[in-house]
PDB file of C-alpha atoms in Angstrom:
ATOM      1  CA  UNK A   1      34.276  35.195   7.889  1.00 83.00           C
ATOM      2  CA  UNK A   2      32.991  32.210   9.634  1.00 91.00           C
ATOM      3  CA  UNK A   3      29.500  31.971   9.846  1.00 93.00           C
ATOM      4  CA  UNK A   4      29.521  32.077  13.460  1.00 94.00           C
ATOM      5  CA  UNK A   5      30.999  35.340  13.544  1.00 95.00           C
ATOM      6  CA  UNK A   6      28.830  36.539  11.003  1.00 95.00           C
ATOM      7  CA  UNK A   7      25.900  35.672  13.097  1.00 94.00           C
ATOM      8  CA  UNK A   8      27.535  37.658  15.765  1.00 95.00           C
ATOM      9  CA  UNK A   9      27.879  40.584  14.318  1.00 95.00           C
ATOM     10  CA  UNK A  10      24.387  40.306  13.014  1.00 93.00           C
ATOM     11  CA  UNK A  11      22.945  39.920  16.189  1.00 92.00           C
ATOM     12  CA  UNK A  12      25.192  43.261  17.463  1.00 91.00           C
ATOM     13  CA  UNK A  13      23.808  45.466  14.386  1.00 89.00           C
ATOM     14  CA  UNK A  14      20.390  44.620  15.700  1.00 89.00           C
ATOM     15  CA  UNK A  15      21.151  44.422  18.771  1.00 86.00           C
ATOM     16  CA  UNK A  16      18.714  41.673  19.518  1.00 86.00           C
ATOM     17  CA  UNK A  17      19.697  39.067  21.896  1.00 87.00           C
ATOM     18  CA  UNK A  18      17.008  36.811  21.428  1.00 89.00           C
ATOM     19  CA  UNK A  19      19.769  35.004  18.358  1.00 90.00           C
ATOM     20  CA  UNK A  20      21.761  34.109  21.437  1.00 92.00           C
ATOM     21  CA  UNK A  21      19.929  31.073  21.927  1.00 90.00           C
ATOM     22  CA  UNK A  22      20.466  29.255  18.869  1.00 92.00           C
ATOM     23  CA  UNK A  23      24.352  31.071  18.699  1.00 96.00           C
ATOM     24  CA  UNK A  24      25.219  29.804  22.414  1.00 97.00           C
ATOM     25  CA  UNK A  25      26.089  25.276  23.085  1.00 97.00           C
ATOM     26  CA  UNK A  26      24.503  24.145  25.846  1.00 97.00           C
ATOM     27  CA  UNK A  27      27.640  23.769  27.720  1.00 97.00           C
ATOM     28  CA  UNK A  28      29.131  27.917  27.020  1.00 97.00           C
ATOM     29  CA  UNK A  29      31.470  29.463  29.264  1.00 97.00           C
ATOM     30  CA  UNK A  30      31.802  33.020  29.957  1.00 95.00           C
ATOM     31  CA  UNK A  31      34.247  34.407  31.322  1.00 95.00           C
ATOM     32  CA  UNK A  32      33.758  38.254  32.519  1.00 88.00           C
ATOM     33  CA  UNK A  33      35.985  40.970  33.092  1.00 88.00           C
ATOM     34  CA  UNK A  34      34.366  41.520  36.178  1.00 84.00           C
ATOM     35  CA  UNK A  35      33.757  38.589  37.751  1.00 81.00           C
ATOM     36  CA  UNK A  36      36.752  36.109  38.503  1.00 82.00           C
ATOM     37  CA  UNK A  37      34.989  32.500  38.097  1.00 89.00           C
ATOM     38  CA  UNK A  38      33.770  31.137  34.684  1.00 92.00           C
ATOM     39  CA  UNK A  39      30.249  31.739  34.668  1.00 90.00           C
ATOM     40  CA  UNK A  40      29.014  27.741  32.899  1.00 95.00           C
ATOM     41  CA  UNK A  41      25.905  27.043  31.261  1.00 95.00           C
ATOM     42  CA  UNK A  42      24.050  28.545  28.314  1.00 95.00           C
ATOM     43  CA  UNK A  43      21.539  30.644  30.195  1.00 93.00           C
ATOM     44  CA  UNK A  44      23.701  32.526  32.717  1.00 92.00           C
ATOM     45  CA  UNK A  45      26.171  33.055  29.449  1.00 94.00           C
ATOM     46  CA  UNK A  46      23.297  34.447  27.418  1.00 92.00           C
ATOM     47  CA  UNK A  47      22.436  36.513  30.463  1.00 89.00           C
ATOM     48  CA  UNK A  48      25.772  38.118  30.243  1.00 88.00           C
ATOM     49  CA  UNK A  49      25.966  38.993  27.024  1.00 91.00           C
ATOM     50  CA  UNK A  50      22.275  40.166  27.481  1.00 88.00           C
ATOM     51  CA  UNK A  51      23.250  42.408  30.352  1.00 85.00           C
ATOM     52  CA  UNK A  52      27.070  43.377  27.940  1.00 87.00           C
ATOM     53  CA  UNK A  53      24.261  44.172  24.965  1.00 86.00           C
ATOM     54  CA  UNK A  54      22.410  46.983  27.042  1.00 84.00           C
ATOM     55  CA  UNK A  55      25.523  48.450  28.751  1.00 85.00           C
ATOM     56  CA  UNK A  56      27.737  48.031  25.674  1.00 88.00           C
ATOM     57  CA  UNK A  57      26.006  48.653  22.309  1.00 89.00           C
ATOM     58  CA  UNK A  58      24.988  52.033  21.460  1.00 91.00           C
ATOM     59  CA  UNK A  59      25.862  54.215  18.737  1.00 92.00           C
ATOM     60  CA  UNK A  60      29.730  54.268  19.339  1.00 95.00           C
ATOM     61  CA  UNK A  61      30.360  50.883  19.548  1.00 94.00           C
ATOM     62  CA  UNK A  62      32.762  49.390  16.791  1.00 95.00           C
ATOM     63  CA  UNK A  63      34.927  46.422  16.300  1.00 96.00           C
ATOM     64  CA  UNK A  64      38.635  47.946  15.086  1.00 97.00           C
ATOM     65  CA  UNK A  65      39.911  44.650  14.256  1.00 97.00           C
ATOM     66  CA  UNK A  66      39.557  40.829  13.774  1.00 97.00           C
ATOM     67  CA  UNK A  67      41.716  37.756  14.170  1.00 97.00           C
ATOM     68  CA  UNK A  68      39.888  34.940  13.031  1.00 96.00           C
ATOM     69  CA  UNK A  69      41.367  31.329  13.377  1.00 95.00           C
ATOM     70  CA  UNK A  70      39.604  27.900  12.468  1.00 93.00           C
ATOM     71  CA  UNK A  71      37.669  27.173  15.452  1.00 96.00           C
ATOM     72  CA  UNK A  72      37.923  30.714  17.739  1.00 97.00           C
ATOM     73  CA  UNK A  73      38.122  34.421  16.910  1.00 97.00           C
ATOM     74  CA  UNK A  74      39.582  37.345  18.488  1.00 98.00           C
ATOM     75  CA  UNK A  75      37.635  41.108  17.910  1.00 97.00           C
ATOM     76  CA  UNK A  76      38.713  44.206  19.429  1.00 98.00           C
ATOM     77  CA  UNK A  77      36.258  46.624  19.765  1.00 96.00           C
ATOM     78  CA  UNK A  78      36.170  50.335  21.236  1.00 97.00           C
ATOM     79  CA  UNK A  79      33.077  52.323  22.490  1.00 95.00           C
ATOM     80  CA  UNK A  80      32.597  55.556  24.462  1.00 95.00           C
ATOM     81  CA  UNK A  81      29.955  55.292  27.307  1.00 93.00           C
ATOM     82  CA  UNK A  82      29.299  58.119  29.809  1.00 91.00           C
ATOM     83  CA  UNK A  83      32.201  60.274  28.151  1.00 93.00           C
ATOM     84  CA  UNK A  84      34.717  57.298  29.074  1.00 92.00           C
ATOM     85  CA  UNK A  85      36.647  55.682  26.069  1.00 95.00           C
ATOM     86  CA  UNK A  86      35.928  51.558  26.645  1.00 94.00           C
ATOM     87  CA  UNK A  87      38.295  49.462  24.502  1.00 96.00           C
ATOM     88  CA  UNK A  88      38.002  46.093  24.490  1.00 95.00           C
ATOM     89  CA  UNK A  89      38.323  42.329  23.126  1.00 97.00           C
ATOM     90  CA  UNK A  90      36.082  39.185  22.523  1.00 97.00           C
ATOM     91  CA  UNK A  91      37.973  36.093  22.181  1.00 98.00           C
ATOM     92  CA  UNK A  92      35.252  33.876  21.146  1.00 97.00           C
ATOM     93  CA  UNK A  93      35.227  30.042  20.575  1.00 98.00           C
ATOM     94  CA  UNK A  94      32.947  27.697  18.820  1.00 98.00           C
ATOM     95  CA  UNK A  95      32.516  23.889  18.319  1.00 97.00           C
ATOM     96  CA  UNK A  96      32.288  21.577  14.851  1.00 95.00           C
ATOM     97  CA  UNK A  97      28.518  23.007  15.026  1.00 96.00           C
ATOM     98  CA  UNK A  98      29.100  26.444  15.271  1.00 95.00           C
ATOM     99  CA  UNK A  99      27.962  26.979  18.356  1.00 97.00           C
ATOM    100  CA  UNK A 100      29.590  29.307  20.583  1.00 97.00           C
ATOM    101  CA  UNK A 101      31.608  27.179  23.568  1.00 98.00           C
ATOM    102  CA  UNK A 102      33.835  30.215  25.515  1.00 98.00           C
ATOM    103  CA  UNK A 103      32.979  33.229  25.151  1.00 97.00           C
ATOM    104  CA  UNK A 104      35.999  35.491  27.302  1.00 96.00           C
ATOM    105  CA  UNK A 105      35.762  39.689  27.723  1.00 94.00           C
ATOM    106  CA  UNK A 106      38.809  41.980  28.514  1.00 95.00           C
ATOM    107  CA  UNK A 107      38.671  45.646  29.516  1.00 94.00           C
ATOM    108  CA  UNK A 108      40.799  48.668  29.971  1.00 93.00           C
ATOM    109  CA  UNK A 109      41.901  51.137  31.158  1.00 93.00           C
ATOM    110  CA  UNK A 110      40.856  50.914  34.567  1.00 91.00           C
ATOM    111  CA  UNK A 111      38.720  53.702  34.485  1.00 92.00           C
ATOM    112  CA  UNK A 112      36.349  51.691  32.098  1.00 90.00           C
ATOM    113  CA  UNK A 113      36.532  48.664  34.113  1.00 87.00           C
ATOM    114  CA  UNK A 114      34.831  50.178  37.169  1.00 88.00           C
ATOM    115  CA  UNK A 115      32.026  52.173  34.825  1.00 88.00           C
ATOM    116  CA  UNK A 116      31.248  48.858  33.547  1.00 87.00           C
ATOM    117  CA  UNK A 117      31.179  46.895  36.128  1.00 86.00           C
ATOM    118  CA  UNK A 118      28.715  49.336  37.973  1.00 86.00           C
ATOM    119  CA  UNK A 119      26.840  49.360  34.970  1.00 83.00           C
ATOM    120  CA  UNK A 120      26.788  45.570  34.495  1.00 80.00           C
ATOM    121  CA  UNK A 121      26.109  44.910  37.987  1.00 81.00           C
ATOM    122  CA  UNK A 122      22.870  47.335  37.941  1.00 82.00           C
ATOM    123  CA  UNK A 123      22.097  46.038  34.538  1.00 75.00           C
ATOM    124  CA  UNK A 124      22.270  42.076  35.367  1.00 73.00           C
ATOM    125  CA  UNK A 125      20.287  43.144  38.943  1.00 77.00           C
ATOM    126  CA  UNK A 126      17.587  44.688  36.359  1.00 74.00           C
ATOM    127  CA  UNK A 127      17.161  41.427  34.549  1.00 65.00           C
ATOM    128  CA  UNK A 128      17.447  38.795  37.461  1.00 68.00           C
ATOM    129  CA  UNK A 129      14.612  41.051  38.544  1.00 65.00           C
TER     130      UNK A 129
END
């Protein structure tokens, strides 16, 4: 496992987000499920993850399986929230330093999509507050 993603999944199992800002380059893209344009730039890309941390960790929350290339990974995960099965994927990329560069979300079904985006979008209004 590459360190990167070890440092990941570290950061999930303690669900502390303050290890985003030595995991995240300065120039990170995210790209949400949600929202339709790349969201550029270390701090609004830790602030999404942030936000993805409180709506999607909890006790259910699981990665099924892991494609890992040389520079970029691929983890599905699945997680129940509300009652609602989420499953999902993080494609993740990194540069020759490890840092995280692209960092993409996808959802489904479509029932989970619209619980998290109302979650997300009360969650991310909680922190910009």
């Amino acid at each position: 496992m590459h360190p990167t993603i070890k440092s990941w999944h570290q950061l999930l199992s303690r669900r502390d987000t303050t290890g985003l800002e030595n995991l995240l380059a300065d120039d990170a893209v995210f790209h949400s499920p949600i929202v339709h344009t790349p969201q550029r730039g270390k701090d609004v890309t830790a602030q999404y993850l942030s936000a993805a941390f409180q709506v999607l960790v909890n006790d259910s929350f699981h990665y099924v399986r892991e494609v890992e290339g040389a520079n970029d990974a691929v983890l599905e995960f699945a997680v129940v929230i509300d009652g609602v099965q989420v499953n999902g994927v993080d494609m993740i990329r990194w540069n020759a330093e490890g840092k995280i560069t692209d960092f993409k979300v996808m959802l489904r079904p479509l029932k989970a999509i619209n619980l998290i985006h109302q979650k997300m979008a009360e969650m991310l209004e909680a922190l910009a507050s």
